[in-house]
PDB file of N, CA and C in Angstrom:
ATOM      1  N   MET P   1     140.237  -9.573 122.052  1.00  0.00           N
ATOM      2  CA  MET P   1     138.863  -9.925 121.866  1.00  0.00           C
ATOM      3  C   MET P   1     138.402 -10.781 123.035  1.00  0.00           C
ATOM      4  N   SER P   2     137.240 -10.526 123.522  1.00  0.00           N
ATOM      5  CA  SER P   2     136.700 -11.249 124.664  1.00  0.00           C
ATOM      6  C   SER P   2     136.200 -12.627 124.243  1.00  0.00           C
ATOM      7  N   ASP P   3     136.359 -13.606 125.133  1.00  0.00           N
ATOM      8  CA  ASP P   3     135.903 -14.958 124.845  1.00  0.00           C
ATOM      9  C   ASP P   3     134.436 -15.174 125.212  1.00  0.00           C
ATOM     10  N   THR P   4     133.831 -14.215 125.884  1.00  0.00           N
ATOM     11  CA  THR P   4     132.436 -14.369 126.267  1.00  0.00           C
ATOM     12  C   THR P   4     131.529 -13.815 125.179  1.00  0.00           C
ATOM     13  N   LEU P   5     130.389 -14.451 125.038  1.00  0.00           N
ATOM     14  CA  LEU P   5     129.412 -14.009 124.053  1.00  0.00           C
ATOM     15  C   LEU P   5     128.459 -13.009 124.690  1.00  0.00           C
ATOM     16  N   PRO P   6     127.854 -12.151 123.895  1.00  0.00           N
ATOM     17  CA  PRO P   6     126.875 -11.210 124.448  1.00  0.00           C
ATOM     18  C   PRO P   6     125.710 -11.946 125.104  1.00  0.00           C
ATOM     19  N   ARG P   7     125.057 -11.268 126.025  1.00  0.00           N
ATOM     20  CA  ARG P   7     123.958 -11.863 126.776  1.00  0.00           C
ATOM     21  C   ARG P   7     122.805 -12.300 125.886  1.00  0.00           C
ATOM     22  N   ARG P   8     122.601 -11.639 124.765  1.00  0.00           N
ATOM     23  CA  ARG P   8     121.488 -11.985 123.882  1.00  0.00           C
ATOM     24  C   ARG P   8     121.712 -13.333 123.189  1.00  0.00           C
ATOM     25  N   ASP P   9     122.932 -13.837 123.171  1.00  0.00           N
ATOM     26  CA  ASP P   9     123.221 -15.118 122.538  1.00  0.00           C
ATOM     27  C   ASP P   9     123.045 -16.302 123.492  1.00  0.00           C
ATOM     28  N   LEU P  10     122.822 -16.053 124.780  1.00  0.00           N
ATOM     29  CA  LEU P  10     122.693 -17.145 125.740  1.00  0.00           C
ATOM     30  C   LEU P  10     121.489 -18.044 125.481  1.00  0.00           C
ATOM     31  N   PRO P  11     120.294 -17.523 125.152  1.00  0.00           N
ATOM     32  CA  PRO P  11     119.187 -18.438 124.851  1.00  0.00           C
ATOM     33  C   PRO P  11     119.481 -19.322 123.632  1.00  0.00           C
ATOM     34  N   ARG P  12     120.121 -18.770 122.643  1.00  0.00           N
ATOM     35  CA  ARG P  12     120.450 -19.542 121.454  1.00  0.00           C
ATOM     36  C   ARG P  12     121.425 -20.667 121.807  1.00  0.00           C
ATOM     37  N   GLN P  13     122.364 -20.385 122.671  1.00  0.00           N
ATOM     38  CA  GLN P  13     123.318 -21.411 123.097  1.00  0.00           C
ATOM     39  C   GLN P  13     122.620 -22.526 123.856  1.00  0.00           C
ATOM     40  N   SER P  14     121.655 -22.179 124.688  1.00  0.00           N
ATOM     41  CA  SER P  14     120.956 -23.217 125.444  1.00  0.00           C
ATOM     42  C   SER P  14     120.119 -24.090 124.518  1.00  0.00           C
ATOM     43  N   TYR P  15     119.508 -23.504 123.489  1.00  0.00           N
ATOM     44  CA  TYR P  15     118.754 -24.308 122.519  1.00  0.00           C
ATOM     45  C   TYR P  15     119.681 -25.253 121.765  1.00  0.00           C
ATOM     46  N   ILE P  16     120.838 -24.785 121.414  1.00  0.00           N
ATOM     47  CA  ILE P  16     121.802 -25.622 120.698  1.00  0.00           C
ATOM     48  C   ILE P  16     122.284 -26.751 121.603  1.00  0.00           C
ATOM     49  N   ALA P  17     122.533 -26.450 122.865  1.00  0.00           N
ATOM     50  CA  ALA P  17     122.981 -27.486 123.799  1.00  0.00           C
ATOM     51  C   ALA P  17     121.912 -28.556 123.985  1.00  0.00           C
ATOM     52  N   VAL P  18     120.669 -28.153 124.129  1.00  0.00           N
ATOM     53  CA  VAL P  18     119.570 -29.110 124.282  1.00  0.00           C
ATOM     54  C   VAL P  18     119.417 -29.943 123.011  1.00  0.00           C
ATOM     55  N   ALA P  19     119.518 -29.310 121.855  1.00  0.00           N
ATOM     56  CA  ALA P  19     119.398 -30.032 120.585  1.00  0.00           C
ATOM     57  C   ALA P  19     120.518 -31.051 120.423  1.00  0.00           C
ATOM     58  N   MET P  20     121.723 -30.696 120.820  1.00  0.00           N
ATOM     59  CA  MET P  20     122.839 -31.626 120.687  1.00  0.00           C
ATOM     60  C   MET P  20     122.697 -32.805 121.656  1.00  0.00           C
ATOM     61  N   ILE P  21     122.205 -32.554 122.861  1.00  0.00           N
ATOM     62  CA  ILE P  21     121.986 -33.641 123.812  1.00  0.00           C
ATOM     63  C   ILE P  21     120.894 -34.577 123.294  1.00  0.00           C
ATOM     64  N   MET P  22     119.815 -34.000 122.757  1.00  0.00           N
ATOM     65  CA  MET P  22     118.745 -34.822 122.213  1.00  0.00           C
ATOM     66  C   MET P  22     119.235 -35.637 121.018  1.00  0.00           C
ATOM     67  N   ALA P  23     120.057 -35.034 120.179  1.00  0.00           N
ATOM     68  CA  ALA P  23     120.591 -35.746 119.017  1.00  0.00           C
ATOM     69  C   ALA P  23     121.472 -36.911 119.439  1.00  0.00           C
ATOM     70  N   SER P  24     122.285 -36.709 120.462  1.00  0.00           N
ATOM     71  CA  SER P  24     123.139 -37.810 120.917  1.00  0.00           C
ATOM     72  C   SER P  24     122.317 -38.937 121.533  1.00  0.00           C
ATOM     73  N   LEU P  25     121.253 -38.593 122.257  1.00  0.00           N
ATOM     74  CA  LEU P  25     120.389 -39.625 122.819  1.00  0.00           C
ATOM     75  C   LEU P  25     119.657 -40.392 121.723  1.00  0.00           C
ATOM     76  N   LEU P  26     119.174 -39.682 120.721  1.00  0.00           N
ATOM     77  CA  LEU P  26     118.478 -40.349 119.626  1.00  0.00           C
ATOM     78  C   LEU P  26     119.422 -41.223 118.815  1.00  0.00           C
ATOM     79  N   THR P  27     120.658 -40.790 118.650  1.00  0.00           N
ATOM     80  CA  THR P  27     121.637 -41.604 117.939  1.00  0.00           C
ATOM     81  C   THR P  27     121.917 -42.885 118.708  1.00  0.00           C
ATOM     82  N   ALA P  28     122.077 -42.768 120.009  1.00  0.00           N
ATOM     83  CA  ALA P  28     122.309 -43.958 120.834  1.00  0.00           C
ATOM     84  C   ALA P  28     121.107 -44.899 120.757  1.00  0.00           C
ATOM     85  N   PHE P  29     119.912 -44.343 120.767  1.00  0.00           N
ATOM     86  CA  PHE P  29     118.705 -45.157 120.655  1.00  0.00           C
ATOM     87  C   PHE P  29     118.642 -45.858 119.301  1.00  0.00           C
ATOM     88  N   ASP P  30     118.983 -45.138 118.240  1.00  0.00           N
ATOM     89  CA  ASP P  30     118.969 -45.718 116.898  1.00  0.00           C
ATOM     90  C   ASP P  30     119.979 -46.851 116.774  1.00  0.00           C
ATOM     91  N   VAL P  31     121.171 -46.640 117.281  1.00  0.00           N
ATOM     92  CA  VAL P  31     122.201 -47.680 117.212  1.00  0.00           C
ATOM     93  C   VAL P  31     121.772 -48.897 118.026  1.00  0.00           C
ATOM     94  N   ARG P  32     121.195 -48.648 119.198  1.00  0.00           N
ATOM     95  CA  ARG P  32     120.766 -49.759 120.057  1.00  0.00           C
ATOM     96  C   ARG P  32     119.650 -50.567 119.387  1.00  0.00           C
ATOM     97  N   THR P  33     118.657 -49.887 118.821  1.00  0.00           N
ATOM     98  CA  THR P  33     117.553 -50.620 118.204  1.00  0.00           C
ATOM     99  C   THR P  33     118.004 -51.377 116.960  1.00  0.00           C
ATOM    100  N   SER P  34     118.907 -50.805 116.197  1.00  0.00           N
ATOM    101  CA  SER P  34     119.375 -51.516 115.014  1.00  0.00           C
ATOM    102  C   SER P  34     120.221 -52.728 115.399  1.00  0.00           C
ATOM    103  N   SER P  35     120.999 -52.634 116.470  1.00  0.00           N
ATOM    104  CA  SER P  35     121.797 -53.793 116.882  1.00  0.00           C
ATOM    105  C   SER P  35     120.929 -54.891 117.483  1.00  0.00           C
ATOM    106  N   ILE P  36     119.860 -54.513 118.175  1.00  0.00           N
ATOM    107  CA  ILE P  36     118.958 -55.515 118.737  1.00  0.00           C
ATOM    108  C   ILE P  36     118.165 -56.205 117.629  1.00  0.00           C
ATOM    109  N   GLY P  37     117.693 -55.447 116.673  1.00  0.00           N
ATOM    110  CA  GLY P  37     116.873 -56.008 115.610  1.00  0.00           C
ATOM    111  C   GLY P  37     117.648 -56.603 114.460  1.00  0.00           C
ATOM    112  N   LEU P  38     118.969 -56.534 114.502  1.00  0.00           N
ATOM    113  CA  LEU P  38     119.780 -57.010 113.384  1.00  0.00           C
ATOM    114  C   LEU P  38     119.592 -58.504 113.134  1.00  0.00           C
ATOM    115  N   ALA P  39     119.516 -59.308 114.187  1.00  0.00           N
ATOM    116  CA  ALA P  39     119.328 -60.752 114.015  1.00  0.00           C
ATOM    117  C   ALA P  39     117.984 -61.048 113.354  1.00  0.00           C
ATOM    118  N   ASP P  40     116.941 -60.316 113.758  1.00  0.00           N
ATOM    119  CA  ASP P  40     115.627 -60.521 113.144  1.00  0.00           C
ATOM    120  C   ASP P  40     115.624 -60.118 111.676  1.00  0.00           C
ATOM    121  N   LEU P  41     116.292 -59.027 111.373  1.00  0.00           N
ATOM    122  CA  LEU P  41     116.360 -58.593 109.980  1.00  0.00           C
ATOM    123  C   LEU P  41     117.141 -59.578 109.115  1.00  0.00           C
ATOM    124  N   ARG P  42     118.235 -60.101 109.667  1.00  0.00           N
ATOM    125  CA  ARG P  42     119.007 -61.100 108.916  1.00  0.00           C
ATOM    126  C   ARG P  42     118.156 -62.329 108.627  1.00  0.00           C
ATOM    127  N   GLY P  43     117.390 -62.754 109.617  1.00  0.00           N
ATOM    128  CA  GLY P  43     116.522 -63.905 109.427  1.00  0.00           C
ATOM    129  C   GLY P  43     115.402 -63.634 108.435  1.00  0.00           C
ATOM    130  N   ALA P  44     114.823 -62.433 108.495  1.00  0.00           N
ATOM    131  CA  ALA P  44     113.722 -62.093 107.598  1.00  0.00           C
ATOM    132  C   ALA P  44     114.184 -62.022 106.149  1.00  0.00           C
ATOM    133  N   PHE P  45     115.387 -61.534 105.922  1.00  0.00           N
ATOM    134  CA  PHE P  45     115.899 -61.418 104.559  1.00  0.00           C
ATOM    135  C   PHE P  45     116.698 -62.645 104.125  1.00  0.00           C
ATOM    136  N   GLY P  46     116.897 -63.592 105.027  1.00  0.00           N
ATOM    137  CA  GLY P  46     117.652 -64.795 104.696  1.00  0.00           C
ATOM    138  C   GLY P  46     119.129 -64.521 104.456  1.00  0.00           C
ATOM    139  N   LEU P  47     119.702 -63.613 105.233  1.00  0.00           N
ATOM    140  CA  LEU P  47     121.101 -63.228 105.056  1.00  0.00           C
ATOM    141  C   LEU P  47     121.993 -63.957 106.052  1.00  0.00           C
ATOM    142  N   GLY P  48     123.217 -64.223 105.656  1.00  0.00           N
ATOM    143  CA  GLY P  48     124.206 -64.776 106.564  1.00  0.00           C
ATOM    144  C   GLY P  48     124.766 -63.693 107.469  1.00  0.00           C
ATOM    145  N   PHE P  49     125.698 -64.092 108.343  1.00  0.00           N
ATOM    146  CA  PHE P  49     126.261 -63.133 109.295  1.00  0.00           C
ATOM    147  C   PHE P  49     127.014 -62.011 108.579  1.00  0.00           C
ATOM    148  N   ASP P  50     127.872 -62.368 107.627  1.00  0.00           N
ATOM    149  CA  ASP P  50     128.665 -61.353 106.919  1.00  0.00           C
ATOM    150  C   ASP P  50     127.789 -60.437 106.074  1.00  0.00           C
ATOM    151  N   GLU P  51     126.809 -61.019 105.404  1.00  0.00           N
ATOM    152  CA  GLU P  51     125.903 -60.202 104.599  1.00  0.00           C
ATOM    153  C   GLU P  51     125.051 -59.294 105.479  1.00  0.00           C
ATOM    154  N   GLY P  52     124.657 -59.803 106.645  1.00  0.00           N
ATOM    155  CA  GLY P  52     123.839 -59.016 107.561  1.00  0.00           C
ATOM    156  C   GLY P  52     124.590 -57.876 108.216  1.00  0.00           C
ATOM    157  N   ALA P  53     125.919 -57.977 108.263  1.00  0.00           N
ATOM    158  CA  ALA P  53     126.713 -56.894 108.847  1.00  0.00           C
ATOM    159  C   ALA P  53     126.563 -55.600 108.047  1.00  0.00           C
ATOM    160  N   TRP P  54     126.261 -55.738 106.762  1.00  0.00           N
ATOM    161  CA  TRP P  54     126.065 -54.541 105.946  1.00  0.00           C
ATOM    162  C   TRP P  54     124.829 -53.761 106.368  1.00  0.00           C
ATOM    163  N   LEU P  55     123.866 -54.416 106.978  1.00  0.00           N
ATOM    164  CA  LEU P  55     122.670 -53.709 107.441  1.00  0.00           C
ATOM    165  C   LEU P  55     123.019 -52.661 108.497  1.00  0.00           C
ATOM    166  N   SER P  56     123.904 -52.997 109.405  1.00  0.00           N
ATOM    167  CA  SER P  56     124.300 -52.010 110.414  1.00  0.00           C
ATOM    168  C   SER P  56     125.105 -50.882 109.783  1.00  0.00           C
ATOM    169  N   ASN P  57     125.874 -51.196 108.748  1.00  0.00           N
ATOM    170  CA  ASN P  57     126.610 -50.136 108.040  1.00  0.00           C
ATOM    171  C   ASN P  57     125.654 -49.181 107.349  1.00  0.00           C
ATOM    172  N   PHE P  58     124.589 -49.722 106.757  1.00  0.00           N
ATOM    173  CA  PHE P  58     123.594 -48.861 106.114  1.00  0.00           C
ATOM    174  C   PHE P  58     122.894 -47.983 107.133  1.00  0.00           C
ATOM    175  N   SER P  59     122.804 -48.457 108.353  1.00  0.00           N
ATOM    176  CA  SER P  59     122.162 -47.684 109.411  1.00  0.00           C
ATOM    177  C   SER P  59     123.047 -46.538 109.907  1.00  0.00           C
ATOM    178  N   THR P  60     124.347 -46.782 110.044  1.00  0.00           N
ATOM    179  CA  THR P  60     125.228 -45.762 110.616  1.00  0.00           C
ATOM    180  C   THR P  60     125.855 -44.835 109.579  1.00  0.00           C
ATOM    181  N   ALA P  61     125.869 -45.214 108.315  1.00  0.00           N
ATOM    182  CA  ALA P  61     126.497 -44.376 107.282  1.00  0.00           C
ATOM    183  C   ALA P  61     125.880 -42.977 107.191  1.00  0.00           C
ATOM    184  N   PRO P  62     124.560 -42.826 107.182  1.00  0.00           N
ATOM    185  CA  PRO P  62     124.008 -41.461 107.121  1.00  0.00           C
ATOM    186  C   PRO P  62     124.426 -40.590 108.306  1.00  0.00           C
ATOM    187  N   GLN P  63     124.536 -41.188 109.493  1.00  0.00           N
ATOM    188  CA  GLN P  63     124.959 -40.418 110.659  1.00  0.00           C
ATOM    189  C   GLN P  63     126.387 -39.919 110.487  1.00  0.00           C
ATOM    190  N   ILE P  64     127.237 -40.764 109.944  1.00  0.00           N
ATOM    191  CA  ILE P  64     128.637 -40.380 109.740  1.00  0.00           C
ATOM    192  C   ILE P  64     128.755 -39.284 108.682  1.00  0.00           C
ATOM    193  N   LEU P  65     127.926 -39.358 107.661  1.00  0.00           N
ATOM    194  CA  LEU P  65     127.987 -38.366 106.589  1.00  0.00           C
ATOM    195  C   LEU P  65     127.411 -37.022 107.010  1.00  0.00           C
ATOM    196  N   ILE P  66     126.411 -37.025 107.860  1.00  0.00           N
ATOM    197  CA  ILE P  66     125.738 -35.784 108.255  1.00  0.00           C
ATOM    198  C   ILE P  66     126.448 -35.066 109.397  1.00  0.00           C
ATOM    199  N   ALA P  67     127.123 -35.799 110.264  1.00  0.00           N
ATOM    200  CA  ALA P  67     127.733 -35.204 111.464  1.00  0.00           C
ATOM    201  C   ALA P  67     128.663 -34.023 111.181  1.00  0.00           C
ATOM    202  N   PRO P  68     129.560 -34.079 110.199  1.00  0.00           N
ATOM    203  CA  PRO P  68     130.433 -32.914 109.973  1.00  0.00           C
ATOM    204  C   PRO P  68     129.676 -31.658 109.552  1.00  0.00           C
ATOM    205  N   SER P  69     128.620 -31.817 108.765  1.00  0.00           N
ATOM    206  CA  SER P  69     127.887 -30.628 108.338  1.00  0.00           C
ATOM    207  C   SER P  69     127.123 -30.002 109.488  1.00  0.00           C
ATOM    208  N   ILE P  70     126.615 -30.827 110.399  1.00  0.00           N
ATOM    209  CA  ILE P  70     125.900 -30.283 111.554  1.00  0.00           C
ATOM    210  C   ILE P  70     126.881 -29.608 112.501  1.00  0.00           C
ATOM    211  N   GLY P  71     128.043 -30.224 112.695  1.00  0.00           N
ATOM    212  CA  GLY P  71     129.054 -29.596 113.552  1.00  0.00           C
ATOM    213  C   GLY P  71     129.500 -28.253 113.001  1.00  0.00           C
ATOM    214  N   GLY P  72     129.670 -28.163 111.686  1.00  0.00           N
ATOM    215  CA  GLY P  72     130.043 -26.895 111.064  1.00  0.00           C
ATOM    216  C   GLY P  72     128.950 -25.850 111.199  1.00  0.00           C
ATOM    217  N   SER P  73     127.696 -26.288 111.109  1.00  0.00           N
ATOM    218  CA  SER P  73     126.575 -25.355 111.255  1.00  0.00           C
ATOM    219  C   SER P  73     126.503 -24.809 112.672  1.00  0.00           C
ATOM    220  N   VAL P  74     126.744 -25.666 113.647  1.00  0.00           N
ATOM    221  CA  VAL P  74     126.706 -25.218 115.042  1.00  0.00           C
ATOM    222  C   VAL P  74     127.815 -24.203 115.285  1.00  0.00           C
ATOM    223  N   LEU P  75     128.993 -24.467 114.765  1.00  0.00           N
ATOM    224  CA  LEU P  75     130.090 -23.524 114.947  1.00  0.00           C
ATOM    225  C   LEU P  75     129.776 -22.186 114.268  1.00  0.00           C
ATOM    226  N   LYS P  76     129.134 -22.248 113.115  1.00  0.00           N
ATOM    227  CA  LYS P  76     128.787 -21.017 112.414  1.00  0.00           C
ATOM    228  C   LYS P  76     127.742 -20.211 113.201  1.00  0.00           C
ATOM    229  N   VAL P  77     126.760 -20.931 113.781  1.00  0.00           N
ATOM    230  CA  VAL P  77     125.739 -20.245 114.572  1.00  0.00           C
ATOM    231  C   VAL P  77     126.361 -19.605 115.807  1.00  0.00           C
ATOM    232  N   LEU P  78     127.281 -20.330 116.436  1.00  0.00           N
ATOM    233  CA  LEU P  78     127.919 -19.790 117.630  1.00  0.00           C
ATOM    234  C   LEU P  78     129.035 -18.804 117.296  1.00  0.00           C
ATOM    235  N   GLN P  79     129.387 -18.731 116.028  1.00  0.00           N
ATOM    236  CA  GLN P  79     130.448 -17.844 115.537  1.00  0.00           C
ATOM    237  C   GLN P  79     131.779 -18.155 116.212  1.00  0.00           C
ATOM    238  N   ILE P  80     132.080 -19.444 116.288  1.00  0.00           N
ATOM    239  CA  ILE P  80     133.359 -19.878 116.850  1.00  0.00           C
ATOM    240  C   ILE P  80     134.257 -20.252 115.687  1.00  0.00           C
ATOM    241  N   HIS P  81     135.432 -19.734 115.674  1.00  0.00           N
ATOM    242  CA  HIS P  81     136.365 -20.018 114.565  1.00  0.00           C
ATOM    243  C   HIS P  81     137.615 -20.644 115.103  1.00  0.00           C
TER     244      HIS P  81
END
């Protein structure tokens, strides 16, 4: 079996590559903004350092839970097994 994909699948691959790059940039932006604003949020809610650490966990937990399903979807679209 050949490792190359048919020519008609090349545009789809480029869209997936662009989407994955954009997703990684947005994730980095989200992590950066939450880490910068964490001190302000702790102060606004009157939380200590340990209690405020949970705010960053609440921010990153959805990303961790969603990442495997998106990776599986990309593999299914590309038909890589």
